[in-house]
PDB file of C-alpha atoms in Angstrom:
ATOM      1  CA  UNK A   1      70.811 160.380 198.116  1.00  0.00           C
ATOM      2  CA  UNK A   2      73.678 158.096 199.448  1.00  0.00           C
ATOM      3  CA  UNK A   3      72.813 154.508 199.482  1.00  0.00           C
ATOM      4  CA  UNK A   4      73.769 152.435 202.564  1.00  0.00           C
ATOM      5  CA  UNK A   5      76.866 150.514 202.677  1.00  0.00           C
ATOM      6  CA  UNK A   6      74.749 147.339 203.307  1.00  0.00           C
ATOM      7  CA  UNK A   7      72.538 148.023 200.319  1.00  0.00           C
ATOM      8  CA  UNK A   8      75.737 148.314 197.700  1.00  0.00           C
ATOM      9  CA  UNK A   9      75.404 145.185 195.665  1.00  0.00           C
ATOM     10  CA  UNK A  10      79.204 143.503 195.028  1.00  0.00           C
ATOM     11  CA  UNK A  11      80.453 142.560 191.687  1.00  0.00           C
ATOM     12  CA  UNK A  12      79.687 138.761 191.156  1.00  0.00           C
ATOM     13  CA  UNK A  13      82.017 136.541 190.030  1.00  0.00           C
ATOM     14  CA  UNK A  14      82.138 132.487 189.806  1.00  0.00           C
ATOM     15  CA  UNK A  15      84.594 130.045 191.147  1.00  0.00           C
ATOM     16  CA  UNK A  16      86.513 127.148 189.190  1.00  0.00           C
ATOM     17  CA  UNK A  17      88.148 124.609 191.010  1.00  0.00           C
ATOM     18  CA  UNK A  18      89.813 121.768 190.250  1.00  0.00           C
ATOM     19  CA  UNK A  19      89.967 119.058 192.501  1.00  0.00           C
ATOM     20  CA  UNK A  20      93.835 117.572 192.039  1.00  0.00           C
ATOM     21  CA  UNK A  21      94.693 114.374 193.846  1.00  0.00           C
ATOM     22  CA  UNK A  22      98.262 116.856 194.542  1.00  0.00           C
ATOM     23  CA  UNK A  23      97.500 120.151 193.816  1.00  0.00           C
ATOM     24  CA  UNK A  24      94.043 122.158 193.857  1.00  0.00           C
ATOM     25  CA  UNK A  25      93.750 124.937 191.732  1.00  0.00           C
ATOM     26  CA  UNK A  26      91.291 127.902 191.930  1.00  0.00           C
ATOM     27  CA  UNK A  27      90.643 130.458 189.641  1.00  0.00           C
ATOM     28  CA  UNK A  28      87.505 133.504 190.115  1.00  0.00           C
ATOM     29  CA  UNK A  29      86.091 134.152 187.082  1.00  0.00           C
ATOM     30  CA  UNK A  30      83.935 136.845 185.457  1.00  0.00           C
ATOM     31  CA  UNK A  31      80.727 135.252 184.880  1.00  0.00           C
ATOM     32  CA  UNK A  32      79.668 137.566 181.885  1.00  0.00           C
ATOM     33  CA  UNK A  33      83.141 137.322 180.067  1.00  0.00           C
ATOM     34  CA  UNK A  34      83.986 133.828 181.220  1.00  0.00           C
ATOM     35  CA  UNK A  35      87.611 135.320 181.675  1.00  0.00           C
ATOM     36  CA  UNK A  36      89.778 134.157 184.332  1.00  0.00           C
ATOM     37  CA  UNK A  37      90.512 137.492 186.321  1.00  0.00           C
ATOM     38  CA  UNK A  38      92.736 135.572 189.082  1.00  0.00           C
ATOM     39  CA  UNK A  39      94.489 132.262 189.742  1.00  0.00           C
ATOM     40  CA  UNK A  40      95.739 130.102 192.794  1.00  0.00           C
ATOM     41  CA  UNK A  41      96.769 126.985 193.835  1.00  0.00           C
ATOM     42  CA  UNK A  42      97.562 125.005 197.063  1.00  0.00           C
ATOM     43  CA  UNK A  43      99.046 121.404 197.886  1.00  0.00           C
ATOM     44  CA  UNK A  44      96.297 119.255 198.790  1.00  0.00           C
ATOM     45  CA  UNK A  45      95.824 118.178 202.619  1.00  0.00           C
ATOM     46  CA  UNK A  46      94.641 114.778 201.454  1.00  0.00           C
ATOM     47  CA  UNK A  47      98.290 114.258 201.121  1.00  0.00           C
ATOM     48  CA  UNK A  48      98.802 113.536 204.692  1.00  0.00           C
ATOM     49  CA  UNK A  49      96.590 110.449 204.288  1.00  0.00           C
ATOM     50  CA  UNK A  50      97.915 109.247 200.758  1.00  0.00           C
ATOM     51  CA  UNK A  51      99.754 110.293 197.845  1.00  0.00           C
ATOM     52  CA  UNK A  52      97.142 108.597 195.749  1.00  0.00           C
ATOM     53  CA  UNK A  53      94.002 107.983 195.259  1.00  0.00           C
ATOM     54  CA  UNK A  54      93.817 104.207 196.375  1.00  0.00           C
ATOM     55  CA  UNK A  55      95.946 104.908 199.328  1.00  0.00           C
ATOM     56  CA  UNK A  56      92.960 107.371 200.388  1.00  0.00           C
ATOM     57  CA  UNK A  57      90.445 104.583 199.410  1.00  0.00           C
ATOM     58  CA  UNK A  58      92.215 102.288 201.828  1.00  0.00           C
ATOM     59  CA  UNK A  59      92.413 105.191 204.528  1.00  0.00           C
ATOM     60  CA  UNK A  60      88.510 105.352 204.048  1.00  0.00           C
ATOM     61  CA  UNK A  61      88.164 101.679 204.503  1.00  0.00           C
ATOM     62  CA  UNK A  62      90.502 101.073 207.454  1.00  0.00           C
ATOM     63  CA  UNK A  63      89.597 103.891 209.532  1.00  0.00           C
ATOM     64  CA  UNK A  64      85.835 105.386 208.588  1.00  0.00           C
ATOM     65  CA  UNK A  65      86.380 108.404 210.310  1.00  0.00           C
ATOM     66  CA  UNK A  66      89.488 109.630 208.055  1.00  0.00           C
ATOM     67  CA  UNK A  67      86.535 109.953 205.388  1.00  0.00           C
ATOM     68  CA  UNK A  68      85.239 113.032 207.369  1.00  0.00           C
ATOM     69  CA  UNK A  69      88.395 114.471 208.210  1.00  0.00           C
ATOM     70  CA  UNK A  70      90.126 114.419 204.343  1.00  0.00           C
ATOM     71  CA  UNK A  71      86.462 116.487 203.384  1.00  0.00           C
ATOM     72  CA  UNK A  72      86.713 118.689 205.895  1.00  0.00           C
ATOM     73  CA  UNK A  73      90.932 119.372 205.279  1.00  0.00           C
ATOM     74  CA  UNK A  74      89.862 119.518 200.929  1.00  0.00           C
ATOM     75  CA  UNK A  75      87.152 121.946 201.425  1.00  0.00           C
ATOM     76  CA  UNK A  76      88.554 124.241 204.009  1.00  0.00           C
ATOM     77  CA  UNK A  77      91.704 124.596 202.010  1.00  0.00           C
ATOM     78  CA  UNK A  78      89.596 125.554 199.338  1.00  0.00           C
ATOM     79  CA  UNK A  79      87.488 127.946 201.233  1.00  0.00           C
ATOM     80  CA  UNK A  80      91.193 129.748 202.105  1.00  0.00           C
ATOM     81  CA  UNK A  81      91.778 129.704 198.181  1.00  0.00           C
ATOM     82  CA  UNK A  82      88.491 131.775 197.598  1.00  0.00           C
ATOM     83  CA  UNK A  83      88.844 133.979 200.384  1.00  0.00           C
ATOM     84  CA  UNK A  84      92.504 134.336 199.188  1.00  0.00           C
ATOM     85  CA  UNK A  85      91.092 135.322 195.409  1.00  0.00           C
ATOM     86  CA  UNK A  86      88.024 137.561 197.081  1.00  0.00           C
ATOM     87  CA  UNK A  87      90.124 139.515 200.094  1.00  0.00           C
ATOM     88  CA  UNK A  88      91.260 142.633 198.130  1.00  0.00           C
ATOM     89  CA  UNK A  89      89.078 142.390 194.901  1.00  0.00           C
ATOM     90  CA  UNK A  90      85.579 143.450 196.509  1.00  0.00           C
ATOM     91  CA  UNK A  91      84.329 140.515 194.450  1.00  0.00           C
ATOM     92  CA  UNK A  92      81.507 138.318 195.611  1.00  0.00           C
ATOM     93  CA  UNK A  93      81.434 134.194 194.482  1.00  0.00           C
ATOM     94  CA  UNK A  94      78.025 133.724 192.903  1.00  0.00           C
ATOM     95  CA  UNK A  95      78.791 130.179 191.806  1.00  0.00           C
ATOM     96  CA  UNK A  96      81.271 127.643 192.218  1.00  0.00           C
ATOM     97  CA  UNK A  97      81.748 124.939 190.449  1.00  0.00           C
ATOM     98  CA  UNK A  98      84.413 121.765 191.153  1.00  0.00           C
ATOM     99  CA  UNK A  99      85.980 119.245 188.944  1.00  0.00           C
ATOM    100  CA  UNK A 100      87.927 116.594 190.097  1.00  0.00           C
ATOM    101  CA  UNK A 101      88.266 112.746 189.853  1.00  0.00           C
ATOM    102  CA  UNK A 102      86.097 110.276 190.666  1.00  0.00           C
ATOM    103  CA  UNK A 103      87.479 109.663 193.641  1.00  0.00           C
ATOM    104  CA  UNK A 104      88.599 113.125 194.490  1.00  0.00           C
ATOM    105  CA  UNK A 105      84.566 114.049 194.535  1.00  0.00           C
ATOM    106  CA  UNK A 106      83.844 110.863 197.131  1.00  0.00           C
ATOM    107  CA  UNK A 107      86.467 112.295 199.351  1.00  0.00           C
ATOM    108  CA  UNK A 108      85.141 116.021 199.125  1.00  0.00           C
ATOM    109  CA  UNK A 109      81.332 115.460 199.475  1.00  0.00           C
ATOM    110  CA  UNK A 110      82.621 112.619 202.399  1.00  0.00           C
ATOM    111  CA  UNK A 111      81.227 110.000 200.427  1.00  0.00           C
ATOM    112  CA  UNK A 112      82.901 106.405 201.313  1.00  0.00           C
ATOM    113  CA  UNK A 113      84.592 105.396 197.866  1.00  0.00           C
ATOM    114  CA  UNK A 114      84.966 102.133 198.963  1.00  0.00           C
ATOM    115  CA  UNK A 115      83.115 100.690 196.305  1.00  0.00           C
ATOM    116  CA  UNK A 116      86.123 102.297 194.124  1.00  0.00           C
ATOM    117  CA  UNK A 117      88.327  99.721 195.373  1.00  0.00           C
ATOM    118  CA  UNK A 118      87.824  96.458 193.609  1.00  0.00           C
ATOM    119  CA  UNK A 119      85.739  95.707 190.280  1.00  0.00           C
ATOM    120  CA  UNK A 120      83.636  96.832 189.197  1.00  0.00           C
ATOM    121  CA  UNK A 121      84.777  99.934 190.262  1.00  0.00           C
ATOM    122  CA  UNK A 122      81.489 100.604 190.394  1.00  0.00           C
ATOM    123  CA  UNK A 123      81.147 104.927 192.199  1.00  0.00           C
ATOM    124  CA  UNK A 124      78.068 105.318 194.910  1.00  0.00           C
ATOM    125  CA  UNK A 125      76.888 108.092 192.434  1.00  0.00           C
ATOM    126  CA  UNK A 126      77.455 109.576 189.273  1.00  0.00           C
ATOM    127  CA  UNK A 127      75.343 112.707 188.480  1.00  0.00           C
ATOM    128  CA  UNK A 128      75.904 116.210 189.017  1.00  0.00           C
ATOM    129  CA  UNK A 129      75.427 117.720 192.641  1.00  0.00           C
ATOM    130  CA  UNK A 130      73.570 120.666 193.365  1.00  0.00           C
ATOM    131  CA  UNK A 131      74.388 121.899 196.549  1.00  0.00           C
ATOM    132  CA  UNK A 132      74.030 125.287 198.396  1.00  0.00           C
ATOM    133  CA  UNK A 133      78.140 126.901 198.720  1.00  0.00           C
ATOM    134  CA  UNK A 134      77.754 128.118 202.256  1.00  0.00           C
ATOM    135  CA  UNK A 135      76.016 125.247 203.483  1.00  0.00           C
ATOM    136  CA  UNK A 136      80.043 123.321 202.462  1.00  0.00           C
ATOM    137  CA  UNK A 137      81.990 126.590 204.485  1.00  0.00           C
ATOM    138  CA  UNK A 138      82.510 129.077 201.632  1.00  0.00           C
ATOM    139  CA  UNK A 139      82.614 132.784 201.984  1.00  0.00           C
ATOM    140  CA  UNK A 140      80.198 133.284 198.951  1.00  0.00           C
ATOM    141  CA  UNK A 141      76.953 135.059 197.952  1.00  0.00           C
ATOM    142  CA  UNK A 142      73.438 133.973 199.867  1.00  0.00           C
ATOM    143  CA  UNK A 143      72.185 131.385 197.753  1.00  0.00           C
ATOM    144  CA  UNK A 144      75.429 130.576 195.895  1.00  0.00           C
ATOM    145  CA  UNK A 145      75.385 127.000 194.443  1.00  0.00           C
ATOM    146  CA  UNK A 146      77.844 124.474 194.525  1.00  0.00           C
ATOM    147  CA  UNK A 147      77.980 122.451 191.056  1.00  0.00           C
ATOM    148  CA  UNK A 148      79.943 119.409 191.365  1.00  0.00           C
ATOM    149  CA  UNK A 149      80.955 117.836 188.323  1.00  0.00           C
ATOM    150  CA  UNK A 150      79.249 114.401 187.147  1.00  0.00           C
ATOM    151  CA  UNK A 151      81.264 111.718 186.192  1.00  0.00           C
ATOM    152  CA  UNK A 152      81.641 109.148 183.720  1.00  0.00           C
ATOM    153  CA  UNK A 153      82.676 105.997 185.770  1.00  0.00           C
ATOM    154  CA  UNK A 154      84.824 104.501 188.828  1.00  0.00           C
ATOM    155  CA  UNK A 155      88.344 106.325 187.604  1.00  0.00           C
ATOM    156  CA  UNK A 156      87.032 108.706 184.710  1.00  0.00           C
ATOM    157  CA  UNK A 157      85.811 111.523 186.577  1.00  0.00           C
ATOM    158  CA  UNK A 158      84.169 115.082 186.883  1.00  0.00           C
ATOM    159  CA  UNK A 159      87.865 116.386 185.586  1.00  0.00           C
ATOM    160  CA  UNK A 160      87.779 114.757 181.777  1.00  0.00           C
ATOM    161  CA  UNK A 161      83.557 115.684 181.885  1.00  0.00           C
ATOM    162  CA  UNK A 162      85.339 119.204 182.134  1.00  0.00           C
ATOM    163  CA  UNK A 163      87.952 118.934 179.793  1.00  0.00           C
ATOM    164  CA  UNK A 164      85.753 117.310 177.280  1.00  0.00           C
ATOM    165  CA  UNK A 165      82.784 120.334 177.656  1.00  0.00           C
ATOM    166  CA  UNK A 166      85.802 123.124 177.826  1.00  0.00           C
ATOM    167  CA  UNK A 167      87.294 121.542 174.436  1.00  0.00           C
ATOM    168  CA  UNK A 168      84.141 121.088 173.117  1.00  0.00           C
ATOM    169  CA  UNK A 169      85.028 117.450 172.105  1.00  0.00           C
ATOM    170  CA  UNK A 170      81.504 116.612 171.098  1.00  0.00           C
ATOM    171  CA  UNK A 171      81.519 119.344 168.087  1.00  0.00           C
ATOM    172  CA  UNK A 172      85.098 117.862 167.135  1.00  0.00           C
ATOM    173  CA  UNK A 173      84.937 117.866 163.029  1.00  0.00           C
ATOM    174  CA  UNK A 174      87.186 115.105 162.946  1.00  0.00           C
ATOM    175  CA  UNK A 175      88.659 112.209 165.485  1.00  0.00           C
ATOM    176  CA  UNK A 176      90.372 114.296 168.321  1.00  0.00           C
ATOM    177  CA  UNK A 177      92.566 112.984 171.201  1.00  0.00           C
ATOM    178  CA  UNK A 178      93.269 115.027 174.208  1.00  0.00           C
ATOM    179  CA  UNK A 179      95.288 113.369 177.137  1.00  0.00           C
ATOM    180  CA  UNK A 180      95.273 114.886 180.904  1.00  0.00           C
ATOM    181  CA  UNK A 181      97.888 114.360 182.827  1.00  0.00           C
ATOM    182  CA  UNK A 182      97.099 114.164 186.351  1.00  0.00           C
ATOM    183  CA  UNK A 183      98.131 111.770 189.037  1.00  0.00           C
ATOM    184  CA  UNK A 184      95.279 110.449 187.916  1.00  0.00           C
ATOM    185  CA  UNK A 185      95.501 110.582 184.074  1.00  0.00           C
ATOM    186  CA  UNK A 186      92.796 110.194 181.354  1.00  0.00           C
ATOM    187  CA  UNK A 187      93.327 109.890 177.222  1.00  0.00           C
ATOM    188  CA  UNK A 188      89.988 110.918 175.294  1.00  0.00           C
ATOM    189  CA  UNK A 189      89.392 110.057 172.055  1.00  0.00           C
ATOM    190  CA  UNK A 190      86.241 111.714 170.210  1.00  0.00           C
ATOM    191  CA  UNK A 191      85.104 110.132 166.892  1.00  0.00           C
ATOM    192  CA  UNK A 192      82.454 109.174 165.058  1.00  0.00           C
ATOM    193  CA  UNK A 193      80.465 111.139 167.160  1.00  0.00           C
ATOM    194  CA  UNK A 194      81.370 108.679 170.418  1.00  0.00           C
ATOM    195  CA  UNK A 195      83.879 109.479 172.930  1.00  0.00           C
ATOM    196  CA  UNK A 196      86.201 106.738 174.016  1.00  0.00           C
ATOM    197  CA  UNK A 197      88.079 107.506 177.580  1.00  0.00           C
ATOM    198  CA  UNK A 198      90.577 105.097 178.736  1.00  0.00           C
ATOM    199  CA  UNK A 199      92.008 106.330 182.522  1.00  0.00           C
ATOM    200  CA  UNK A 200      95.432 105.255 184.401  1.00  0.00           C
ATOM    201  CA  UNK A 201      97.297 106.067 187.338  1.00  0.00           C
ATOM    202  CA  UNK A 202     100.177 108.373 186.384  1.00  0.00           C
ATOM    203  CA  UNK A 203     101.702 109.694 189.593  1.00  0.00           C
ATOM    204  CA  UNK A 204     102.969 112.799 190.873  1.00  0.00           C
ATOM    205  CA  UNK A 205     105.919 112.068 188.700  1.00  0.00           C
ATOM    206  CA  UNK A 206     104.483 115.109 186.046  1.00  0.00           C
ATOM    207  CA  UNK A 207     104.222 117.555 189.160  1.00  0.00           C
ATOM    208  CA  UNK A 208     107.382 116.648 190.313  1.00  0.00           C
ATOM    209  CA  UNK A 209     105.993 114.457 192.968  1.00  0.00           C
ATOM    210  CA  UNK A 210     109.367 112.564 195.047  1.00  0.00           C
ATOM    211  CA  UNK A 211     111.897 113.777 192.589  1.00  0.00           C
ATOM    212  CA  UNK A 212     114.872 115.714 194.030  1.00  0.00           C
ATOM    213  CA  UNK A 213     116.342 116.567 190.606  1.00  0.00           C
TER     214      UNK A 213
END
């Protein structure tokens, strides 16, 4: 006996994103394997209120509304990403799961970061979210979560909590330094069994960001 289109279950497959301040990057991923089985990117539409992450901040501050409207412009761009990934592959998102830094979270989840913009530096939260994907405008599975990366502190974000479970920096034999470079850039340095972050603003000068040759 045929089964019903409707009753066909889809291949599942997770989500990675990460949350540039210039570029976000997608990639769907086997969930058994953990392999990456397709890649994209896409400039990101925060751009058009900022190059950087304190010129965003100040957007936030000096016209509340903006908040709304960079969320909405970050998440449906990366809503277009998945669907992009998902359109000929007959794969179904199961999970997602976004990195990006501390600021780049605020803006997504339209959470003011004003609090970002003077010391302490102090960010209006710092623990994972748990959220539901559809419930943020993504073509995934009922019941898909969105994981959204905790961070470590007002410019050491969800990205280098990544980098740092990815590397495995906690299981480092001996004193290990790994440096992202972002326009928002962070230098980790596990030893001793402590890790010691240090964060600065780098540009879009590594992405080729304003340069003409």
């Amino acid at each position: 006996m045929t089964r019903p289109a409707s009753a066909t279950k889809q291949p599942s497959a997770g989500l990675a994103v990460d949350l540039g301040t210039t570029t976000l990057a997608v990639a769907l991923v086997d969930l058994a394997s953990g392999k990456a089985l397709k890649r994209t990117s896409a400039e990101n539409p925060q751009r058009a209120w900022g190059a950087d992450v304190v010129s965003r901040i100040t957007a936030a501050l000096e016209d509340p509304p903006s908040l709304k409207e960079m969320s909405i412009a970050a998440l449906k761009t990366c809503a277009s990403l998945l669907n992009e990934l998902t359109e000929e592959s007959g794969l179904c998102v199961a999970e997602i799961a976004i990195a990006g830094n501390t600021v780049m979270e605020h803006l997504l989840l339209n959470v003011s970061p004003v609090s970002l913009a003077k010391p302490p530096y102090k960010p209006a939260f710092k623990g994972a979210k748990r959220l539901v994907a559809k419930d943020f405008g993504f073509n995934a599975a009922d019941g898909a979560g969105l994981y959204v990366f905790p961070v470590i502190g007002g410019f050491v974000g969800g990205d280098a909590v990544a980098v740092a479970l990815f590397l495995g920096l906690n299981n480092a034999t001996g004193p290990t330094i790994t440096v992202d470079i972002g326009t928002n850039s962070e230098i980790m340095l596990s030893a001793n069994g402590l890790l010691y972050v240090a964060s600065a603003a780098a540009g879009p000068a590594f992405e080729g960001g304003g340069i003409k040759h």
